[in-house]
Short mmCIF file of C-alpha atoms and ligand atoms in Angstrom, two decimals:
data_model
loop_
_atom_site.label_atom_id
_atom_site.label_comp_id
_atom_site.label_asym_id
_atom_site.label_seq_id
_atom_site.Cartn_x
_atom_site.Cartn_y
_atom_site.Cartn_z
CA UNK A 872 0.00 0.00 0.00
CA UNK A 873 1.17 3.37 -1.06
CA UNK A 874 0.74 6.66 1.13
CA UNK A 875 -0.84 9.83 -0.12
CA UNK A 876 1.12 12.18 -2.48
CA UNK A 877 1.68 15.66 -1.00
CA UNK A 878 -0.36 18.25 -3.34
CA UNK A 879 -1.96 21.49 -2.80
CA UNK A 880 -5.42 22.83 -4.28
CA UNK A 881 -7.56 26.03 -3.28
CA UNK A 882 -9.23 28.31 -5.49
CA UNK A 883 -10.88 32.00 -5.68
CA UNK A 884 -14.39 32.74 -6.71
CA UNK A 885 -14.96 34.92 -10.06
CA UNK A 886 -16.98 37.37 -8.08
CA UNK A 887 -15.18 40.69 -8.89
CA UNK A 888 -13.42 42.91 -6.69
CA UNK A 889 -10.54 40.74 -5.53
CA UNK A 890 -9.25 42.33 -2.29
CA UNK A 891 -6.20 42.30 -0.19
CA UNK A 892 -7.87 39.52 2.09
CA UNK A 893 -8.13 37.41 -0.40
CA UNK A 894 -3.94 37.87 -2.20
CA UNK A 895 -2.82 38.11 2.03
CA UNK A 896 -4.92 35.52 3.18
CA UNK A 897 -4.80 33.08 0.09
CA UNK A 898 -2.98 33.74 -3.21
CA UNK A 899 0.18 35.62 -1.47
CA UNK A 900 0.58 32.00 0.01
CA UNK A 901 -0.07 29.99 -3.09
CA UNK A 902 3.06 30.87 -4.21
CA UNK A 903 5.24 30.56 -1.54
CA UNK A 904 3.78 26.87 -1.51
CA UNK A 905 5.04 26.26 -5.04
CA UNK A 906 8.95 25.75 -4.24
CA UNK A 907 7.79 22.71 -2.14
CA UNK A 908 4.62 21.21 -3.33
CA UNK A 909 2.55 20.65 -6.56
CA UNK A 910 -0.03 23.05 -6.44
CA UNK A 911 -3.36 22.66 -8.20
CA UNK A 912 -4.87 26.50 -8.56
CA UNK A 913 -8.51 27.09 -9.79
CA UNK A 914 -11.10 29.99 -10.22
CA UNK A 915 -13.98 28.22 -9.32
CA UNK A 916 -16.74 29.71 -11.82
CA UNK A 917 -19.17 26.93 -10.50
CA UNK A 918 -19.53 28.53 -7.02
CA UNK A 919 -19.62 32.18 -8.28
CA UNK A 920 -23.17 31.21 -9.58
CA UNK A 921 -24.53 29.71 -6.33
CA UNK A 922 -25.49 33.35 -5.45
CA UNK A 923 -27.67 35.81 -7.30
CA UNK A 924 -27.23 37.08 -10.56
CA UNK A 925 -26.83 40.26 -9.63
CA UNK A 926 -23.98 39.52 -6.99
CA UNK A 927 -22.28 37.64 -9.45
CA UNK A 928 -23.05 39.36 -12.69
CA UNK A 929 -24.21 37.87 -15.67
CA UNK A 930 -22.26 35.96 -18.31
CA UNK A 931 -20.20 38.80 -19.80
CA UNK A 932 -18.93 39.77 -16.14
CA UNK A 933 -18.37 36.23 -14.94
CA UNK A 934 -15.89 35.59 -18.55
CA UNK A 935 -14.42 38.89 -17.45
CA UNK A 936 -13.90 38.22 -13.21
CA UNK A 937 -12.29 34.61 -14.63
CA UNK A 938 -9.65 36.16 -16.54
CA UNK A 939 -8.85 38.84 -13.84
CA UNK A 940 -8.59 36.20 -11.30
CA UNK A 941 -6.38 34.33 -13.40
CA UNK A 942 -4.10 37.44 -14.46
CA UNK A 943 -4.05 38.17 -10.48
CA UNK A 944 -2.61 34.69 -9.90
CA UNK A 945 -0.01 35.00 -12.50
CA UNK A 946 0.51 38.71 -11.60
CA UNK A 947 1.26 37.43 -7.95
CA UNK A 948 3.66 34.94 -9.08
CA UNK A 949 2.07 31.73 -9.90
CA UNK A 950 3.68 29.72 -12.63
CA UNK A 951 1.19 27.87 -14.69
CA UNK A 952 3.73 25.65 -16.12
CA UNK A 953 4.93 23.85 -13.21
CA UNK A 954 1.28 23.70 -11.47
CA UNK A 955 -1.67 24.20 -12.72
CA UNK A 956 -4.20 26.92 -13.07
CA UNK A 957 -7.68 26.30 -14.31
CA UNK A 958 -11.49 27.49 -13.93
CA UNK A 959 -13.57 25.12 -12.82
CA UNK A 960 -16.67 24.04 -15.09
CA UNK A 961 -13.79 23.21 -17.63
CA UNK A 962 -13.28 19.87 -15.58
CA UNK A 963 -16.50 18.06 -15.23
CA UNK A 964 -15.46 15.40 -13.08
CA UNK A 965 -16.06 18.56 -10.11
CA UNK A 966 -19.54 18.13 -10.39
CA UNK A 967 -19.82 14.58 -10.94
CA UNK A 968 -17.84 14.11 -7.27
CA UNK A 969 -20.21 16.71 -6.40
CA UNK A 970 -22.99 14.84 -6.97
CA UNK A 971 -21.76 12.07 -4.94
CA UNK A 972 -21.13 14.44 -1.96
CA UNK A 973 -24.47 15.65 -1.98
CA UNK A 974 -25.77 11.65 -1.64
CA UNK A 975 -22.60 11.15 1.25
CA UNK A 976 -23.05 14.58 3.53
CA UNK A 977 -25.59 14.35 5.47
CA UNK A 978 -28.30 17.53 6.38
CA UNK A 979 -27.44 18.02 9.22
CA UNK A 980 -23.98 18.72 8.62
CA UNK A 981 -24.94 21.50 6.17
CA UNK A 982 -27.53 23.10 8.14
CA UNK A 983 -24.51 23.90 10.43
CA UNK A 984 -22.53 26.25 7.90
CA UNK A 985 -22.33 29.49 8.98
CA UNK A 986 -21.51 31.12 5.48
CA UNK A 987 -24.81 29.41 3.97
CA UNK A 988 -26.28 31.41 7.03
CA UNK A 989 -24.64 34.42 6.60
CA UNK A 990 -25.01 34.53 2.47
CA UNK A 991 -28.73 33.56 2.46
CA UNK A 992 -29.18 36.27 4.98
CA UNK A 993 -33.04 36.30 6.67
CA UNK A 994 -34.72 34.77 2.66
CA UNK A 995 -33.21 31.06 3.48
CA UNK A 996 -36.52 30.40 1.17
CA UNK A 997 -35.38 32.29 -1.96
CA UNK A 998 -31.61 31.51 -1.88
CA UNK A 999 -30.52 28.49 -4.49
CA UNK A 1000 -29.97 24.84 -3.33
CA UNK A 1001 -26.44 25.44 -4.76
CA UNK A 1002 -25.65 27.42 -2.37
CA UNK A 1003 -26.65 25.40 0.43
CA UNK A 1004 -24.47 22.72 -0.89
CA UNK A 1005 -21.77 24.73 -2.09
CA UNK A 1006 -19.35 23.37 0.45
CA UNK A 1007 -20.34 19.71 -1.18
CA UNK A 1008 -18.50 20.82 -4.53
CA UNK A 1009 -15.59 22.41 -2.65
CA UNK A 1010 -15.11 18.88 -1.15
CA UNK A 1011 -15.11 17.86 -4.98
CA UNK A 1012 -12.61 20.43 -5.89
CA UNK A 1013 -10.15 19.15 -3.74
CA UNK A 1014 -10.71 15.63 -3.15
CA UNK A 1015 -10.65 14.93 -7.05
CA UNK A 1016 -7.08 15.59 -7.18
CA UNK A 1017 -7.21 13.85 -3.10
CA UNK A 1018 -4.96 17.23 -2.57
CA UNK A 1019 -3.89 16.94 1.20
CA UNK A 1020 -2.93 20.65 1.56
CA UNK A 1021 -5.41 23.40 1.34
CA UNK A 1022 -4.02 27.08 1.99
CA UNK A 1023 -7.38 29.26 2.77
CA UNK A 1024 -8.47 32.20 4.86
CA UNK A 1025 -9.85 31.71 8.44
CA UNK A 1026 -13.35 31.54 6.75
CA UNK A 1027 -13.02 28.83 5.15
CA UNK A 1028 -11.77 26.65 7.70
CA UNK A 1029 -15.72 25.15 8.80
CA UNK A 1030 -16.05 24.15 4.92
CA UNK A 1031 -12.75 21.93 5.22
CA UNK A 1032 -13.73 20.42 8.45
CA UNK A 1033 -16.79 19.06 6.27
CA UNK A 1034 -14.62 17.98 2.99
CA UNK A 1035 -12.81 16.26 5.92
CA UNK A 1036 -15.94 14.57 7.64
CA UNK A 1037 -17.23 13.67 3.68
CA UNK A 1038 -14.12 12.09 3.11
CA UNK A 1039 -13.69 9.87 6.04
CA UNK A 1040 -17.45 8.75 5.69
CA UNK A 1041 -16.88 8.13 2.16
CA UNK A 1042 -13.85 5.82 3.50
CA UNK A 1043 -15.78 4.34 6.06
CA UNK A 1044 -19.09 3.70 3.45
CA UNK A 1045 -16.94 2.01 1.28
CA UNK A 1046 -14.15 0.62 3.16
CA UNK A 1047 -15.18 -3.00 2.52
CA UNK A 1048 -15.00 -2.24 -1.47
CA UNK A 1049 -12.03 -0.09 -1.12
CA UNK A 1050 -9.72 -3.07 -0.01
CA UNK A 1051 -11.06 -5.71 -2.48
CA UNK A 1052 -10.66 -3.00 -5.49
CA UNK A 1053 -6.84 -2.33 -3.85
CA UNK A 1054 -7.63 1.50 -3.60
CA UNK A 1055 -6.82 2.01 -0.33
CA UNK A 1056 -3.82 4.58 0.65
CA UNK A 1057 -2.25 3.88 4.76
CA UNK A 1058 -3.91 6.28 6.81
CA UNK A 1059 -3.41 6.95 10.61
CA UNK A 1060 -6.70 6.49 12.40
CA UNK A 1061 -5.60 6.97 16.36
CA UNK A 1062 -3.01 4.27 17.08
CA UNK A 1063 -4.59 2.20 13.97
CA UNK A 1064 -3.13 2.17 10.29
CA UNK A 1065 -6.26 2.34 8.11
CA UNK A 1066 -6.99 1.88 4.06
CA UNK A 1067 -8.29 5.50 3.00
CA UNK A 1068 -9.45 6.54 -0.81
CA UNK A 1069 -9.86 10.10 0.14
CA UNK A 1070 -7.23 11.73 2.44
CA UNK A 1071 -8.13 13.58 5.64
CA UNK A 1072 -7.43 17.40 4.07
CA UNK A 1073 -4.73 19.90 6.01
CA UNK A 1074 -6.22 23.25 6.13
CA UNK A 1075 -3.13 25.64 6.10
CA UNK A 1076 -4.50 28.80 7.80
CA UNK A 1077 -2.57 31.18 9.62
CA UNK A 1078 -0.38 34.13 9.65
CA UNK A 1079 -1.14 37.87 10.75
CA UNK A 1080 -3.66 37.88 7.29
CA UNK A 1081 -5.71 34.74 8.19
CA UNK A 1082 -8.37 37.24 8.40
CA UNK A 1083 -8.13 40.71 7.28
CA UNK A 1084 -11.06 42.98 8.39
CA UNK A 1085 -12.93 45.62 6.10
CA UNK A 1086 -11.38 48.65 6.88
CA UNK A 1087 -14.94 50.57 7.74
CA UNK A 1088 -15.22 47.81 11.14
CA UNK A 1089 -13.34 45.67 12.08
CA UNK A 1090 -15.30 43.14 13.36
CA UNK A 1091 -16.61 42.11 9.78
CA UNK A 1092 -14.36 40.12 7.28
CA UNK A 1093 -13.03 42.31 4.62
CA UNK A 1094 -15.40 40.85 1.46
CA UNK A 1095 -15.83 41.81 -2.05
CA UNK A 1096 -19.48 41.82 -1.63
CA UNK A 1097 -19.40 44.58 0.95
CA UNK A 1098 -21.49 47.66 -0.85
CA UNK A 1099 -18.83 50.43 0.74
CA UNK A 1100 -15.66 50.47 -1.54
CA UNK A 1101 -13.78 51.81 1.11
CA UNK A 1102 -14.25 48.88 3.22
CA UNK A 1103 -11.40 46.88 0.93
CA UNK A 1104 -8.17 47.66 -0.83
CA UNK A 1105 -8.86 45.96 -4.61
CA UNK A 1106 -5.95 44.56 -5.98
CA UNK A 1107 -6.34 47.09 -9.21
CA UNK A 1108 -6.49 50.15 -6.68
CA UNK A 1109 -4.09 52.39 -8.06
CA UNK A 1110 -1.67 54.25 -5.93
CA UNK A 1111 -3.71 56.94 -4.92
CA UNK A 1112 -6.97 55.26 -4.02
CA UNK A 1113 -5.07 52.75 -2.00
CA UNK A 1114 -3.48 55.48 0.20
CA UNK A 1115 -6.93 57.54 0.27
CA UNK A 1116 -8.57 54.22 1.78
CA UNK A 1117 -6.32 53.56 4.19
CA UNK A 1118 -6.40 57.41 5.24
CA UNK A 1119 -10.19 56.78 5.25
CA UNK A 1120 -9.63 53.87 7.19
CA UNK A 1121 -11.54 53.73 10.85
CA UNK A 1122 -9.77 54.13 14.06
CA UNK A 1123 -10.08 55.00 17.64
CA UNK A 1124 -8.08 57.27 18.87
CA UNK A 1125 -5.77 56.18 21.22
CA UNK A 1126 -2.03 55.79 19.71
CA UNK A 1127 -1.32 52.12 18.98
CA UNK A 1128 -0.21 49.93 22.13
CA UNK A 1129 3.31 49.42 23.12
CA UNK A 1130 3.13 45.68 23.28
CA UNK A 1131 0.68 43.32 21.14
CA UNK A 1132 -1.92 42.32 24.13
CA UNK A 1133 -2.75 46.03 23.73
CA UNK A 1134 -4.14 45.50 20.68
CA UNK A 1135 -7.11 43.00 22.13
CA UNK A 1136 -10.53 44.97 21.83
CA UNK A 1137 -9.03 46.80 19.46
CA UNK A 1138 -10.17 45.67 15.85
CA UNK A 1139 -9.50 48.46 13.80
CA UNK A 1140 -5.88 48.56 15.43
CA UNK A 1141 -5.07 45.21 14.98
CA UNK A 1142 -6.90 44.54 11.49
CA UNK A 1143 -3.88 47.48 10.41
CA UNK A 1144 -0.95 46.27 12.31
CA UNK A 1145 -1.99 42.72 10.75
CA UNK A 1146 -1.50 43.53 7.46
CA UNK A 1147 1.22 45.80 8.04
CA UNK A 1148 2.33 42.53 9.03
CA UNK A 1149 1.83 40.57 6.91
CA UNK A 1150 2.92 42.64 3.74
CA UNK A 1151 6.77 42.80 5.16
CA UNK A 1152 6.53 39.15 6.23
CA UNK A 1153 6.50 39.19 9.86
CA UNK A 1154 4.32 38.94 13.11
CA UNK A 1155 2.41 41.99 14.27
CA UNK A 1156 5.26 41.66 17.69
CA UNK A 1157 7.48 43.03 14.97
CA UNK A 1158 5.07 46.19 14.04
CA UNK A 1159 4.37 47.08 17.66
CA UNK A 1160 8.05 46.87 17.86
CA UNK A 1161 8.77 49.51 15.32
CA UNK A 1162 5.19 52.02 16.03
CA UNK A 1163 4.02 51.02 19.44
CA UNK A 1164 3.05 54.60 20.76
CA UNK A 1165 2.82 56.12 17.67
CA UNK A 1166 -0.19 58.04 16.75
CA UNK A 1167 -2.18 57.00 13.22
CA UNK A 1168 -1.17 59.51 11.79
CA UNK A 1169 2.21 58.27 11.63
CA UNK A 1170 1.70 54.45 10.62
CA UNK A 1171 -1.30 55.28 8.41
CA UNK A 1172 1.52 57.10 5.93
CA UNK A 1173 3.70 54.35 6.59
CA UNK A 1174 1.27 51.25 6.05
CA UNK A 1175 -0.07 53.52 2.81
CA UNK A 1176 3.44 53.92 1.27
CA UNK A 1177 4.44 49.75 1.93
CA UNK A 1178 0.53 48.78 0.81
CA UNK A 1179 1.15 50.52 -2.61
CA UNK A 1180 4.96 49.55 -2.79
CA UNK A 1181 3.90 45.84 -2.48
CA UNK A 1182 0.60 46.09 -4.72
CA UNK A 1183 1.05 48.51 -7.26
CA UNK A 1184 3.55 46.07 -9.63
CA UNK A 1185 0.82 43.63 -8.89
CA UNK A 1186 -1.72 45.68 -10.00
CA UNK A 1187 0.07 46.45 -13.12
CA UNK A 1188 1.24 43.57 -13.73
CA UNK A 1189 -2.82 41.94 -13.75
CA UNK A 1190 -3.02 44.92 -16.32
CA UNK A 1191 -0.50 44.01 -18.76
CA UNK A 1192 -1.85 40.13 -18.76
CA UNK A 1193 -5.34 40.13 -18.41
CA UNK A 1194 -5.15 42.83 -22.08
CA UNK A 1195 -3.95 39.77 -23.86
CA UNK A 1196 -7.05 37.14 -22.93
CA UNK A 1197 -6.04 34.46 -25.55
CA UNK A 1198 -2.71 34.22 -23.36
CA UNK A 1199 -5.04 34.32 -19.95
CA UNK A 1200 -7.61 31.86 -21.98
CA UNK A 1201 -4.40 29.76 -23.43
CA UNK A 1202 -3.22 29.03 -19.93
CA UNK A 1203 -7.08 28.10 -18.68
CA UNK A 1204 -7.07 25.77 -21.09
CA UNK A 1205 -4.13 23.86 -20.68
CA UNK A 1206 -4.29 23.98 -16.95
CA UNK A 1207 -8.16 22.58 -17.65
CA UNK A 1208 -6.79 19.64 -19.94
CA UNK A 1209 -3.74 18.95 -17.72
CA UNK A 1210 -6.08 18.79 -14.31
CA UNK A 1211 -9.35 16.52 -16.11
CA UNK A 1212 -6.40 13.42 -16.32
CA UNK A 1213 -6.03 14.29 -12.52
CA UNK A 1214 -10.04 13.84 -12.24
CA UNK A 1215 -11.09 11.53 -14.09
CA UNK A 1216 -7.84 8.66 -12.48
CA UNK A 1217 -9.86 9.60 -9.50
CA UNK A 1218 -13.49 9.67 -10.97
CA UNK A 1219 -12.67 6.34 -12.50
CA UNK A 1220 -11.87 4.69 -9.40
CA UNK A 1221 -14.82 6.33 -7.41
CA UNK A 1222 -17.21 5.17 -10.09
CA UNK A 1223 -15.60 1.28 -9.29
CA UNK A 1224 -15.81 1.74 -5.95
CA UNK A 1225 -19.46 3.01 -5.84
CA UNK A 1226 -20.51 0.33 -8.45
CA UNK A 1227 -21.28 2.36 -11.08
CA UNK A 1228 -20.71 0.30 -14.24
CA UNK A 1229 -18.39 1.93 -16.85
CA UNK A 1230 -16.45 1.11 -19.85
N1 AQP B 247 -11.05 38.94 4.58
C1 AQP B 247 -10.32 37.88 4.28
N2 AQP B 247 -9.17 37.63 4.96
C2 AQP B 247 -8.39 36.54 4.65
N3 AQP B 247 -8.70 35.66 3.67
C3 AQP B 247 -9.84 35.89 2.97
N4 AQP B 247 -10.42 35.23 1.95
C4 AQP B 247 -11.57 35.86 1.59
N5 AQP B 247 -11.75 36.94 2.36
C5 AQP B 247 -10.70 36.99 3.23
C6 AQP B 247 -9.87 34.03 1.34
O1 AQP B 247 -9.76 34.26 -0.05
C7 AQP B 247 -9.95 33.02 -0.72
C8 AQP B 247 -10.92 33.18 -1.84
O2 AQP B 247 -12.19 33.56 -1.37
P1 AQP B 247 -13.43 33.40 -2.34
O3 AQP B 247 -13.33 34.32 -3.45
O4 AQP B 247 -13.59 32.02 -2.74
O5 AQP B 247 -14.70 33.72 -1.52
P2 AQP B 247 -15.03 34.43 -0.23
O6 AQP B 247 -14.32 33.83 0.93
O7 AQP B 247 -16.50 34.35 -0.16
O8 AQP B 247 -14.50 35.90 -0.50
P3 AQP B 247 -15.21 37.19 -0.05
O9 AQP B 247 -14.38 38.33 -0.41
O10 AQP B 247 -15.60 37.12 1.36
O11 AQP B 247 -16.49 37.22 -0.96
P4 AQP B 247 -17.97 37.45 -0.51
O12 AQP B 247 -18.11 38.90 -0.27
O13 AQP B 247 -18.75 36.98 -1.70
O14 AQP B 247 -18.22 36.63 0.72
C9 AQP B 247 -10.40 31.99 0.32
O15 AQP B 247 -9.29 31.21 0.69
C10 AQP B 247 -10.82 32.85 1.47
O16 AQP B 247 -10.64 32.19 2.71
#
């Protein structure tokens, strides 16, 4: 019996206004991932549409958002050579594993997810079945490659405690049919060494950025949905508009802390210090090190001048790629053909193991 190969997936939604939580919290760490794993990077088109047409914007916007996401990978350093980068619906297999997801999770388990909650708002009635089982295709996403890494923000971490619980009943359904078919991969169970098909998924979450906060109040999630501008930095700010929002950006007013337990019922505080943070590469301990006692109007300048020194060639570079869109579409496509071989080895085998008859 083998043992699971290391590989990364995660992916970004096609939504529009890609922010700074989502390159600090996600695609910033994408790429440091690349020197040591195989990565598997997708804009997953399939979820944008679980939500309203008017959040996600018709067909014209949603060909538009996928080539902007894909020029912000590339413009943030992802090399679609060595991994892959792909959108979604490309790759049918997703929704096939999807499907069997939806007949694995149970309801309960989805009744529990907090971002269904929180995206269906009060009209639970009116929002679409595909969003309730969104997190059943994000299990799909990943387990068809069985990735055992998944880099994501902080809010994502109750989705991949669910592709974990899918996967481990899926093992435990099929178990029996897994051994005779010699599918299984060693697994640690406890003390016990177990015959898996899916692996138990990693989330890797952390950092100063594992959450960055809209910069209107801290206490909600920075999000491109958010109907004030001024709550996020977009990646294609330019230079000015990045420095005006973080001017704009709310405060209290006491000067910040001089050690980091000072910054503890303060959200606004530590939202900045965070991704002061995390755009040099180091723990907020470091920040409070170099501004503790300073007033905003010191590290406001300061986090404005490093925010547009580290986005701006980001920014331009998205620019320069996404004008050519037969080189964005190019790569799509051979990340899309390169990623359905992935699939469909594991599709095949899931179809055996189910008893699905196939050719
Ligand atoms: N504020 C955030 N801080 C850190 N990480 C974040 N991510 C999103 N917001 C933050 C991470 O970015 C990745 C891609 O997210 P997504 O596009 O798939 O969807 P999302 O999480 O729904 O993004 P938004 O901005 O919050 O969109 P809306 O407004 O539609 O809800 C994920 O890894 C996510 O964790």
């Amino acid at each position: 019996m083998s043992t699971f190969e290391q590989l990364v997936f995660s992916g970004v939604q096609p939504t529009g206004n890609l922010h700074l939580g989502n390159y600090l919290g996600a695609i910033r760490r994408w790429v440091a991932l690349q020197e040591d794993y195989n990565c598997i990077y997708c804009v997953v088109d399939q979820h944008a549409i679980t939500q309203a047409m008017s959040v996600w914007g018709g067909p014209a916007e949603l060909m538009r958002n996928t080539r902007e996401v894909t020029a912000a990978f590339l413009a943030s350093g992802i090399d679609p050579k060595k991994h892959i980068v792909f959108n979604q619906s490309r790759v049918r297999q997703h929704a096939e594993l999807a499907w069997v997801f939806n007949c694995i999770a149970r309801m309960g388990w989805l009744n529990r997810m907090t971002q269904f909650k929180d995206k269906a708002g009060k009209d639970r009635e009116n929002a679409s079945v595909g969003l309730f089982t969104y997190p059943n295709l994000m299990a799909a996403d990943i387990l068809a490659y069985r990735a055992t890494h998944v880099p994501v923000g902080e809010d994502q971490k109750q989705h991949l405690e669910l592709t974990r619980d899918i996967a481990q009943k899926f093992n435990t359904d099929f178990s029996g049919r897994i051994a005779e078919l010699g599918l299984g991969v060693e697994t640690q169970s406890g003390d016990e060494t177990i015959a898996s098909f899916f692996p138990l998924t990693e989330p890797v979450i952390g950092g100063p950025a594992a959450r960055v906060m809209s910069l209107r109040d801290g206490t909600k999630k920075m999000s491109k949905s958010d109907p004030s501008d001024l709550s996020r930095i977009n990646l294609i700010d330019d230079a000015d508009t990045i420095s005006k929002k973080i001017r704009k950006a709310k405060t209290d007013a006491e000067p910040l802390p001089s050690d980091v337990e000072g910054l503890k019922d303060r959200p606004e505080a530590d939202n900045l210090v965070g991704i002061y943070a995390a755009l040099i590469d180091a723990n907020k301990e470091k920040v409070i090190g170099d501004f503790g006692g300073q007033q905003f109007s010191v590290f406001k300048p300061a986090l404005a001048d490093l925010a547009v020194e580290r986005l701006a060639p980001i920014a331009a570079e998205m620019r320069r790629i996404s004008a050519d869109a037969s080189y964005v579409d190019a790569v799509l496509k051979d990340g899309g053909e390169r990623a359905a071989l992935l699939a469909e080895k594991t599709l095949r085998n899931v179809r055996d193991i189910i008893g699905f008859l196939q050719d």
